[in-house]
Amino acid sequence: MLEHVNHVGPRRTIVQQLSERGVSAEDIDTVLFSHAHWDHSRPISDVFPNAKAYFGPGTRAACQPGHMKDPSLQWDGRFFDPEHSTEKWDELQGEWRPFGPFERALDYFGDGSFWVLDAPGHMPGNMAAAARLQGGEWVMLGSDCCHSRDLLDGLREIAEFQGPGAVSMSLHTDLTSAKDTIAKIRQLETNFGVHTALAHDASWLKQGTDQVLMSLLDSKMRVAAKEKIPFDEIP
């Protein structure tokens, strides 16, 4: 029996966090999911009643029919079951064009301030994003393009392990494309001064040296960055 089990997710719900910023759940009309893994997407109809969700191109083909029709699948049937889905969603569409080293990017608002990037490798439909702040700095939302800052810095290689049938596996379905995507993020940092935040890496929070990323924290997270996160406590 496990003596200690940590919950998954923030202590404040996304609705609470938005409310603290003066945004109600009813105001949200669009939710962009980086990819379809359970820790990055969930049904939204009960949280954002007026919103439609979007996944990256290729997600539907990779994830249908979902777990309700085939329990061996990890994909949420509430999105991907063609007959019994409960969620309004679609694959993101638009005019895809280059953004730095990325061949396919979508200028989401049409003003160059927020780009959704086709970032293959982790799984079909995986996306990242680049946002321009008011001061002109760029922040890269790296999703699961890689899971550690050490991979971006070239200090480590993506781990591989043996799966069923002694097949070599990793956390990415297409290892070659994942390495290429990591190299492109590295180019954005080196050539364009982009500041990268990865979904599963808290090193920038622990170090506190990237002032651009640190400026994005609210007062509660700034306290947590000093008092909890360096000790691997949940903020």
XYZ file of N, CA and C in Angstrom:
705
model
N 0.840 -1.197 0.000
C 0.000 0.000 0.000
C 0.877 1.250 0.000
N 0.509 2.224 -0.812
C 1.253 3.470 -0.861
C 0.906 4.338 0.338
N 1.940 4.831 1.007
C 1.710 5.692 2.158
C 1.474 7.138 1.744
N 2.101 7.548 0.660
C 1.966 8.933 0.208
C 1.680 8.937 -1.290
N 0.632 9.620 -1.666
C 0.263 9.745 -3.069
C 0.045 11.220 -3.380
N 0.793 11.735 -4.330
C 0.612 13.125 -4.741
C -0.495 13.229 -5.777
N -1.300 14.278 -5.655
C -2.318 14.517 -6.667
C -1.646 15.029 -7.939
N -2.356 14.924 -9.051
C -1.855 15.438 -10.322
C -2.647 16.689 -10.667
N -1.949 17.786 -10.816
C -2.618 19.022 -11.170
C -2.376 20.110 -10.144
N -2.739 21.340 -10.488
C -2.524 22.475 -9.582
C -3.520 22.475 -8.440
N -3.155 23.167 -7.380
C -4.064 23.275 -6.237
C -5.251 24.180 -6.561
N -5.037 25.139 -7.447
C -6.129 26.002 -7.894
C -6.565 25.547 -9.280
N -7.855 25.346 -9.462
C -8.345 24.909 -10.763
C -8.112 25.999 -11.798
N -8.182 25.614 -13.056
C -8.002 26.588 -14.127
C -9.080 27.659 -14.066
N -10.296 27.281 -13.661
C -11.376 28.261 -13.536
C -11.053 29.266 -12.439
N -10.514 28.788 -11.319
C -10.125 29.696 -10.243
C -9.011 30.635 -10.691
N -8.037 30.095 -11.392
C -6.924 30.925 -11.851
C -7.389 31.993 -12.835
N -8.296 31.626 -13.727
C -8.825 32.606 -14.671
C -9.652 33.667 -13.958
N -10.449 33.235 -12.979
C -11.280 34.177 -12.231
C -10.434 35.221 -11.525
N -9.287 34.799 -11.004
C -8.387 35.739 -10.341
C -7.844 36.783 -11.306
N -7.939 36.496 -12.597
C -7.479 37.431 -13.625
C -8.641 38.140 -14.315
N -9.827 37.995 -13.735
C -10.992 38.689 -14.265
C -11.626 38.046 -15.471
N -11.356 36.759 -15.689
C -11.916 36.040 -16.833
C -12.819 34.929 -16.314
N -14.061 34.903 -16.760
C -14.984 33.861 -16.326
C -14.918 32.669 -17.270
N -15.357 31.526 -16.778
C -15.356 30.318 -17.604
C -16.227 30.491 -18.841
N -17.286 31.269 -18.703
C -18.195 31.484 -19.832
C -17.563 32.333 -20.930
N -16.515 33.072 -20.590
C -15.847 33.916 -21.589
C -14.962 33.116 -22.542
N -14.594 31.914 -22.155
C -13.659 31.110 -22.949
C -14.401 30.464 -24.112
N -13.931 30.722 -25.330
C -14.573 30.117 -26.497
C -13.680 29.114 -27.221
N -12.398 29.065 -26.868
C -11.460 28.170 -27.547
C -10.450 27.617 -26.554
N -10.178 26.326 -26.649
C -9.119 25.689 -25.866
C -8.217 24.940 -26.841
N -6.929 25.268 -26.822
C -5.951 24.592 -27.672
C -5.200 23.557 -26.843
N -5.280 22.311 -27.234
C -4.540 21.252 -26.559
C -3.259 20.967 -27.339
N -2.146 20.865 -26.614
C -0.881 20.581 -27.292
C -0.882 19.189 -27.906
N -1.522 18.240 -27.224
C -1.639 16.882 -27.755
C -2.634 16.116 -26.904
N -2.889 14.869 -27.270
C -4.026 14.138 -26.721
C -3.707 13.259 -25.519
N -2.504 13.288 -24.985
C -2.215 12.502 -23.788
C -3.045 12.995 -22.610
N -3.372 12.080 -21.697
C -4.320 12.384 -20.626
C -3.875 13.530 -19.725
N -2.566 13.729 -19.577
C -2.092 14.787 -18.690
C -2.009 16.140 -19.392
N -2.454 16.195 -20.643
C -2.438 17.463 -21.379
C -3.795 17.822 -21.972
N -4.758 16.954 -21.862
C -6.088 17.252 -22.385
C -7.131 16.564 -21.518
N -8.297 17.171 -21.480
C -9.414 16.587 -20.751
C -10.692 17.215 -21.300
N -11.827 16.545 -21.122
C -13.080 17.142 -21.574
C -13.304 18.513 -20.939
N -13.862 19.422 -21.727
C -14.011 20.802 -21.258
C -15.457 21.255 -21.183
N -16.399 20.445 -21.656
C -17.781 20.903 -21.735
C -18.363 21.236 -20.371
N -17.886 20.571 -19.318
C -18.397 20.848 -17.979
C -17.700 22.029 -17.324
N -16.620 22.506 -17.917
C -15.844 23.603 -17.334
C -16.013 24.884 -18.140
N -15.890 24.760 -19.449
C -16.032 25.904 -20.355
C -17.197 25.624 -21.309
N -18.419 25.936 -20.888
C -19.603 25.521 -21.656
C -19.704 26.139 -23.043
N -19.014 27.239 -23.277
C -19.112 27.921 -24.570
C -17.896 27.685 -25.465
N -17.036 26.776 -25.056
C -15.755 26.609 -25.751
C -15.753 25.398 -26.680
N -14.902 25.495 -27.684
C -14.601 24.379 -28.569
C -13.122 24.069 -28.442
N -12.794 22.783 -28.408
C -11.402 22.363 -28.255
C -10.776 22.107 -29.625
N -9.454 22.274 -29.672
C -8.715 22.009 -30.905
C -7.460 21.201 -30.594
N -7.214 20.192 -31.432
C -5.987 19.405 -31.400
C -5.230 19.639 -32.707
N -3.991 19.179 -32.730
C -3.177 19.332 -33.922
C -3.583 18.388 -35.042
N -3.241 18.738 -36.288
C -3.538 17.878 -37.435
C -2.944 16.481 -37.260
N -3.740 15.481 -37.580
C -3.308 14.096 -37.440
C -3.793 13.426 -36.179
N -4.379 14.204 -35.256
C -4.829 13.637 -33.984
C -5.991 12.674 -34.180
N -6.945 13.053 -35.003
C -8.137 12.221 -35.180
C -7.763 10.825 -35.682
N -6.956 10.763 -36.701
C -6.583 9.465 -37.273
C -5.817 8.613 -36.274
N -5.039 9.262 -35.409
C -4.222 8.525 -34.445
C -5.026 8.047 -33.244
N -6.103 8.752 -32.892
C -6.757 8.514 -31.605
C -8.144 7.885 -31.693
N -8.800 7.932 -32.829
C -10.091 7.262 -32.935
C -9.922 5.753 -32.890
N -10.859 4.999 -32.285
C -12.150 5.448 -31.776
C -12.152 5.812 -30.290
N -11.030 5.716 -29.612
C -10.987 6.044 -28.199
C -11.308 4.874 -27.291
N -11.189 5.130 -25.979
C -11.204 4.043 -24.994
C -12.580 3.432 -24.769
N -13.659 4.158 -25.051
C -14.980 3.592 -24.776
C -15.294 2.447 -25.726
N -14.875 2.574 -26.959
C -15.113 1.508 -27.932
C -14.027 0.443 -27.867
N -12.824 0.844 -27.516
C -11.703 -0.095 -27.430
C -10.921 0.203 -26.149
N -11.213 -0.524 -25.049
C -10.576 -0.246 -23.755
C -9.056 -0.369 -23.767
N -8.498 -0.992 -24.795
C -7.041 -1.104 -24.852
C -6.394 0.208 -25.275
N -7.182 1.146 -25.782
C -6.655 2.429 -26.231
C -6.587 3.419 -25.074
N -5.577 4.258 -25.071
C -5.433 5.260 -24.019
C -6.180 6.553 -24.337
N -6.700 6.690 -25.540
C -7.270 7.960 -25.976
C -8.701 8.126 -25.489
N -9.021 9.326 -25.032
C -10.298 9.607 -24.381
C -11.445 9.565 -25.394
N -12.312 8.580 -25.229
C -13.434 8.428 -26.139
C -14.419 9.572 -26.094
N -14.398 10.355 -25.018
C -15.294 11.510 -24.951
C -14.943 12.544 -26.014
N -13.718 12.476 -26.505
C -13.328 13.253 -27.680
C -13.423 12.426 -28.962
N -12.877 11.223 -28.917
C -12.518 10.534 -30.151
C -13.463 9.421 -30.587
N -14.485 9.110 -29.805
C -15.463 8.117 -30.233
C -16.416 8.772 -31.235
N -16.437 8.317 -32.485
C -17.266 8.977 -33.499
C -18.753 8.968 -33.168
N -19.206 7.991 -32.375
C -20.635 7.858 -32.093
C -21.031 8.414 -30.736
N -20.123 8.389 -29.768
C -20.522 8.721 -28.402
C -19.697 9.843 -27.779
N -18.998 10.609 -28.571
C -18.211 11.710 -28.009
C -19.132 12.745 -27.375
N -18.645 13.391 -26.336
C -19.413 14.419 -25.626
C -18.859 15.815 -25.867
N -17.734 15.914 -26.557
C -17.019 17.184 -26.656
C -17.068 17.781 -28.064
N -17.144 19.113 -28.098
C -17.018 19.840 -29.369
C -15.535 20.073 -29.633
N -15.044 19.524 -30.725
C -13.621 19.703 -31.018
C -13.368 19.526 -32.512
N -12.199 19.935 -32.913
C -11.777 19.759 -34.297
C -10.257 19.811 -34.339
N -9.699 19.454 -35.475
C -8.272 19.658 -35.684
C -8.046 21.098 -36.139
N -6.987 21.691 -35.650
C -6.688 23.083 -35.974
C -6.394 23.219 -37.464
N -7.052 24.184 -38.083
C -6.889 24.393 -39.514
C -6.545 25.851 -39.783
N -5.944 26.099 -40.912
C -5.590 27.459 -41.284
C -4.432 27.454 -42.258
N -3.847 28.621 -42.448
C -2.713 28.762 -43.363
C -1.414 28.511 -42.604
N -0.840 27.350 -42.804
C 0.400 26.990 -42.136
C 1.579 27.513 -42.960
N 2.488 28.205 -42.298
C 3.656 28.757 -42.985
C 4.855 28.733 -42.046
N 6.056 29.014 -42.531
C 7.250 28.905 -41.684
C 7.285 29.935 -40.557
N 7.873 29.508 -39.439
C 8.177 30.391 -38.312
C 9.572 30.006 -37.832
N 10.565 30.824 -38.151
C 11.933 30.448 -37.829
C 12.264 29.114 -38.473
N 12.821 28.171 -37.724
C 13.178 26.867 -38.286
C 11.989 25.919 -38.446
N 10.835 26.266 -37.896
C 9.655 25.405 -38.011
C 8.982 25.624 -39.369
N 8.790 24.525 -40.096
C 8.214 24.629 -41.437
C 6.733 24.964 -41.411
N 6.024 24.521 -40.362
C 4.572 24.694 -40.319
C 4.177 25.404 -39.030
N 3.649 26.609 -39.196
C 3.193 27.393 -38.054
C 1.954 28.179 -38.460
N 1.086 28.420 -37.488
C -0.168 29.117 -37.735
C -0.187 30.419 -36.944
N -0.291 31.536 -37.653
C -0.403 32.854 -37.023
C -1.820 32.968 -36.475
N -1.996 32.593 -35.208
C -3.334 32.311 -34.694
C -4.252 33.532 -34.727
N -3.758 34.675 -34.277
C -4.591 35.877 -34.240
C -4.431 36.749 -35.484
N -3.501 36.386 -36.351
C -3.298 37.142 -37.566
C -2.485 38.404 -37.396
N -1.942 38.637 -36.193
C -1.149 39.849 -35.952
C 0.299 39.548 -35.590
N 0.686 38.264 -35.703
C 2.062 37.874 -35.418
C 2.413 37.743 -33.958
N 1.418 37.817 -33.064
C 1.714 37.787 -31.631
C 1.707 36.388 -31.036
N 1.059 35.437 -31.698
C 0.940 34.088 -31.145
C 0.925 33.089 -32.291
N 1.934 32.228 -32.290
C 2.081 31.235 -33.350
C 1.936 29.828 -32.772
N 1.072 29.042 -33.369
C 0.954 27.625 -33.028
C 1.863 26.850 -33.972
N 2.712 26.016 -33.397
C 3.750 25.335 -34.174
C 3.452 23.846 -34.297
N 3.507 23.351 -35.500
C 3.455 21.910 -35.728
C 4.802 21.346 -35.289
N 4.783 20.539 -34.222
C 6.029 20.087 -33.589
C 6.045 18.564 -33.493
N 6.284 17.874 -34.587
C 6.154 16.416 -34.617
C 7.206 15.696 -33.784
N 6.839 14.466 -33.423
C 7.773 13.606 -32.713
C 7.163 12.940 -31.503
N 6.598 13.743 -30.602
C 6.091 13.169 -29.355
C 4.931 12.225 -29.627
N 3.968 12.675 -30.414
C 2.863 11.852 -30.878
C 2.223 12.577 -32.057
N 1.416 11.894 -32.861
C 0.750 12.585 -33.965
C -0.078 13.763 -33.464
N 0.046 14.888 -34.143
C -0.706 16.075 -33.768
C -0.061 16.933 -32.707
N 1.143 16.592 -32.271
C 1.775 17.373 -31.206
C 2.049 18.806 -31.669
N 1.707 19.755 -30.787
C 1.909 21.165 -31.102
C 2.670 21.859 -29.979
N 3.331 22.939 -30.333
C 3.928 23.864 -29.376
C 3.426 25.253 -29.761
N 3.907 26.282 -29.074
C 3.454 27.637 -29.400
C 4.532 28.641 -29.039
N 4.505 29.764 -29.735
C 5.414 30.872 -29.442
C 4.581 32.135 -29.275
N 4.765 32.813 -28.141
C 3.985 34.007 -27.822
C 4.907 35.207 -27.652
N 4.514 36.319 -28.247
C 5.279 37.554 -28.104
C 4.685 38.387 -26.975
N 5.516 38.743 -26.002
C 5.063 39.541 -24.871
C 5.022 41.018 -25.249
N 4.414 41.824 -24.376
C 4.287 43.253 -24.666
C 5.640 43.930 -24.806
N 6.632 43.423 -24.085
C 7.966 44.009 -24.171
C 8.755 43.578 -25.390
N 8.166 42.699 -26.207
C 8.826 42.238 -27.419
C 9.534 40.909 -27.277
N 9.667 40.391 -26.054
C 10.318 39.098 -25.859
C 9.399 37.973 -26.340
N 10.029 36.869 -26.729
C 9.278 35.699 -27.178
C 9.403 34.575 -26.159
N 8.276 33.924 -25.878
C 8.241 32.767 -24.984
C 7.759 31.557 -25.774
N 8.509 30.478 -25.671
C 8.172 29.220 -26.333
C 7.481 28.309 -25.332
N 6.251 27.905 -25.631
C 5.539 26.920 -24.828
C 5.834 25.563 -25.450
N 6.770 24.840 -24.831
C 7.351 23.671 -25.473
C 6.600 22.377 -25.307
N 5.469 22.401 -24.585
C 4.651 21.209 -24.366
C 5.536 20.002 -24.048
N 5.313 18.884 -24.713
C 6.112 17.672 -24.482
C 7.108 17.420 -25.616
N 7.533 18.493 -26.284
C 8.550 18.311 -27.328
C 9.785 17.646 -26.746
N 10.086 17.949 -25.499
C 11.033 17.167 -24.710
C 10.661 17.378 -23.249
N 11.217 16.565 -22.376
C 10.762 16.547 -20.995
C 11.793 17.068 -20.000
N 12.903 17.576 -20.489
C 13.957 18.064 -19.603
C 14.760 19.149 -20.303
N 15.119 20.163 -19.535
C 15.977 21.220 -20.059
C 17.327 20.658 -20.508
N 17.778 19.599 -19.860
C 19.062 18.995 -20.226
C 19.069 18.506 -21.670
N 17.903 18.092 -22.172
C 17.824 17.647 -23.562
C 17.997 18.827 -24.511
N 17.404 19.957 -24.173
C 17.580 21.154 -24.996
C 19.023 21.632 -24.978
N 19.658 21.520 -23.821
C 21.033 21.993 -23.677
C 22.057 20.997 -24.204
N 21.603 19.833 -24.650
C 22.514 18.830 -25.186
C 23.308 18.089 -24.134
N 22.863 18.170 -22.877
C 23.573 17.491 -21.794
C 23.174 16.025 -21.679
N 22.010 15.686 -22.191
C 21.530 14.309 -22.155
C 20.868 13.969 -23.490
N 20.712 12.669 -23.717
C 20.001 12.184 -24.888
C 18.648 11.622 -24.455
N 17.714 11.575 -25.375
C 16.405 10.998 -25.076
C 16.573 9.531 -24.693
N 16.010 9.151 -23.569
C 16.141 7.780 -23.078
C 15.335 6.820 -23.950
N 15.901 5.661 -24.188
C 15.209 4.596 -24.902
C 15.155 3.365 -24.008
N 14.111 2.573 -24.188
C 13.932 1.367 -23.381
C 13.290 0.291 -24.243
N 13.310 -0.930 -23.739
C 12.743 -2.040 -24.493
C 11.277 -2.216 -24.138
N 10.433 -2.232 -25.152
C 9.019 -2.489 -24.969
C 8.688 -3.933 -25.275
N 7.404 -4.244 -25.419
C 7.000 -5.615 -25.753
C 7.684 -6.106 -27.022
N 8.144 -7.335 -26.967
C 8.837 -7.903 -28.115
C 10.231 -7.361 -28.305
N 10.778 -6.786 -27.222
C 12.137 -6.231 -27.241
C 12.289 -5.103 -28.259
N 11.179 -4.427 -28.546
C 11.215 -3.296 -29.473
C 11.716 -2.060 -28.736
N 12.628 -1.334 -29.341
C 13.146 -0.114 -28.730
C 12.071 0.969 -28.743
N 11.859 1.609 -27.581
C 10.823 2.621 -27.443
C 11.377 3.825 -26.685
N 10.639 4.918 -26.738
C 10.956 6.102 -25.942
C 9.643 6.794 -25.611
N 9.719 7.960 -24.995
C 8.508 8.720 -24.708
C 7.940 9.392 -25.956
N 8.592 9.200 -27.092
C 8.155 9.801 -28.345
C 7.863 8.708 -29.365
N 6.770 8.871 -30.102
C 6.419 7.851 -31.089
C 7.325 7.901 -32.312
N 7.890 9.062 -32.589
C 8.799 9.222 -33.729
C 10.062 9.905 -33.214
N 11.043 9.094 -32.852
C 12.238 9.614 -32.189
C 13.030 10.552 -33.101
N 13.130 10.222 -34.362
C 13.881 11.074 -35.288
C 13.250 12.458 -35.393
N 11.931 12.496 -35.533
C 11.241 13.784 -35.615
C 11.328 14.545 -34.304
N 11.282 13.829 -33.176
C 11.397 14.489 -31.873
C 12.750 15.177 -31.736
N 13.807 14.501 -32.155
C 15.139 15.105 -32.087
C 15.223 16.330 -32.998
N 14.576 16.259 -34.142
C 14.574 17.388 -35.069
C 13.822 18.575 -34.468
N 12.703 18.301 -33.807
C 11.942 19.372 -33.160
C 12.747 20.015 -32.042
N 13.439 19.207 -31.251
C 14.289 19.747 -30.188
C 15.358 20.658 -30.780
N 15.949 20.234 -31.886
C 16.975 21.056 -32.538
C 16.399 22.388 -33.007
N 15.156 22.382 -33.462
C 14.523 23.616 -33.918
C 14.250 24.562 -32.746
N 13.827 24.017 -31.620
C 13.633 24.861 -30.435
C 14.960 25.472 -30.014
N 16.008 24.667 -30.070
C 17.341 25.166 -29.722
C 17.741 26.311 -30.657
N 17.399 26.189 -31.927
C 17.695 27.267 -32.880
C 16.920 28.535 -32.544
N 15.670 28.389 -32.131
C 14.888 29.566 -31.737
C 15.540 30.282 -30.563
N 16.058 29.508 -29.624
C 16.727 30.115 -28.471
C 18.027 30.798 -28.891
N 18.826 30.101 -29.674
C 20.153 30.604 -30.036
C 20.090 31.780 -31.003
N 19.244 31.668 -32.006
C 19.229 32.663 -33.081
C 18.223 33.788 -32.875
N 17.198 33.534 -32.053
C 16.140 34.530 -31.906
C 15.893 34.941 -30.455
N 16.648 34.382 -29.513
C 16.513 34.778 -28.120
C 15.218 34.359 -27.457
N 14.610 33.283 -27.955
C 13.346 32.809 -27.393
C 13.588 32.177 -26.019
N 12.640 32.367 -25.103
C 12.699 31.796 -23.755
C 11.736 30.612 -23.704
N 12.239 29.434 -23.351
C 11.457 28.203 -23.457
C 11.004 27.692 -22.096
N 9.715 27.355 -22.024
C 9.156 26.667 -20.858
C 8.591 25.334 -21.331
N 9.081 24.241 -20.761
C 8.617 22.903 -21.098
C 7.579 22.452 -20.081
N 6.643 21.628 -20.524
C 5.524 21.257 -19.663
C 5.946 20.469 -18.428
N 6.998 19.655 -18.537
C 7.371 18.780 -17.430
C 8.724 19.140 -16.814
N 9.196 20.323 -17.045
C 10.507 20.721 -16.529
C 10.363 21.992 -15.702
N 10.764 21.921 -14.442
C 10.635 23.065 -13.531
C 11.974 23.721 -13.233
N 12.996 23.403 -14.029
C 14.327 23.921 -13.711
C 14.365 25.444 -13.734
N 13.637 26.063 -14.672
C 13.658 27.528 -14.727
C 13.000 28.138 -13.500
N 12.011 27.437 -12.940
C 11.380 27.900 -11.704
C 12.331 27.764 -10.523
N 13.054 26.656 -10.483
C 13.979 26.424 -9.376
C 15.167 27.378 -9.425
N 15.659 27.635 -10.628
C 16.829 28.504 -10.762
C 16.458 29.978 -10.652
N 15.309 30.335 -11.210
C 14.824 31.706 -11.116
C 15.676 32.727 -11.833
N 16.466 32.294 -12.813
C 17.396 33.213 -13.473
C 16.854 33.782 -14.785
N 15.832 33.151 -15.353
C 15.244 33.675 -16.589
C 14.161 34.678 -16.202
N 14.509 35.945 -16.227
C 13.603 36.974 -15.741
C 12.368 37.128 -16.623
N 12.480 36.783 -17.887
C 11.314 36.857 -18.764
C 10.276 35.823 -18.347
N 10.704 34.576 -18.158
C 9.771 33.547 -17.708
C 9.262 33.833 -16.301
N 10.139 34.284 -15.427
C 9.720 34.565 -14.053
C 8.693 35.693 -14.003
N 8.745 36.608 -14.964
C 7.804 37.730 -14.976
C 6.378 37.283 -15.266
N 6.212 36.068 -15.760
C 4.884 35.561 -16.084
C 4.151 35.019 -14.866
N 4.843 34.857 -13.749
C 4.245 34.271 -12.556
C 3.400 35.292 -11.812
N 2.272 34.828 -11.260
C 1.512 35.694 -10.372
C 2.147 35.662 -8.986
N 1.598 36.424 -8.053
C 2.223 36.566 -6.735
C 2.301 35.236 -5.994
N 1.283 34.397 -6.124
C 1.283 33.116 -5.425
C 2.359 32.189 -5.986
N 2.512 32.183 -7.294
C 3.531 31.324 -7.887
C 4.935 31.851 -7.626
N 5.085 33.154 -7.490
C 6.409 33.696 -7.154
C 6.836 33.236 -5.768
N 5.887 33.192 -4.852
C 6.187 32.684 -3.510
C 6.520 31.196 -3.580
N 5.718 30.446 -4.336
C 5.955 29.008 -4.466
C 7.306 28.723 -5.106
N 7.719 29.574 -6.047
C 9.005 29.381 -6.718
C 10.167 29.498 -5.745
N 9.967 30.222 -4.668
C 11.020 30.382 -3.667
C 10.901 29.370 -2.531
N 9.671 29.061 -2.139
C 9.474 28.304 -0.907
C 9.113 26.835 -1.112
N 8.598 26.451 -2.273
C 8.129 25.079 -2.454
C 8.809 24.347 -3.615
N 8.806 24.966 -4.773
C 9.295 24.276 -5.966
C 10.754 23.843 -5.843
N 11.653 24.653 -5.237
C 13.043 24.189 -5.095
C 13.180 22.922 -4.263
N 12.161 22.634 -3.450
C 12.193 21.443 -2.597
C 11.261 20.357 -3.131
N 10.873 20.499 -4.404
C 10.004 19.530 -5.082
C 8.659 19.374 -4.399
N 8.191 20.437 -3.756
C 6.856 20.449 -3.185
C 5.876 21.001 -4.210
N 4.626 20.573 -4.128
C 3.611 21.017 -5.076
C 3.152 22.421 -4.697
N 3.188 23.372 -5.639
C 2.786 24.746 -5.305
C 1.290 24.866 -5.061
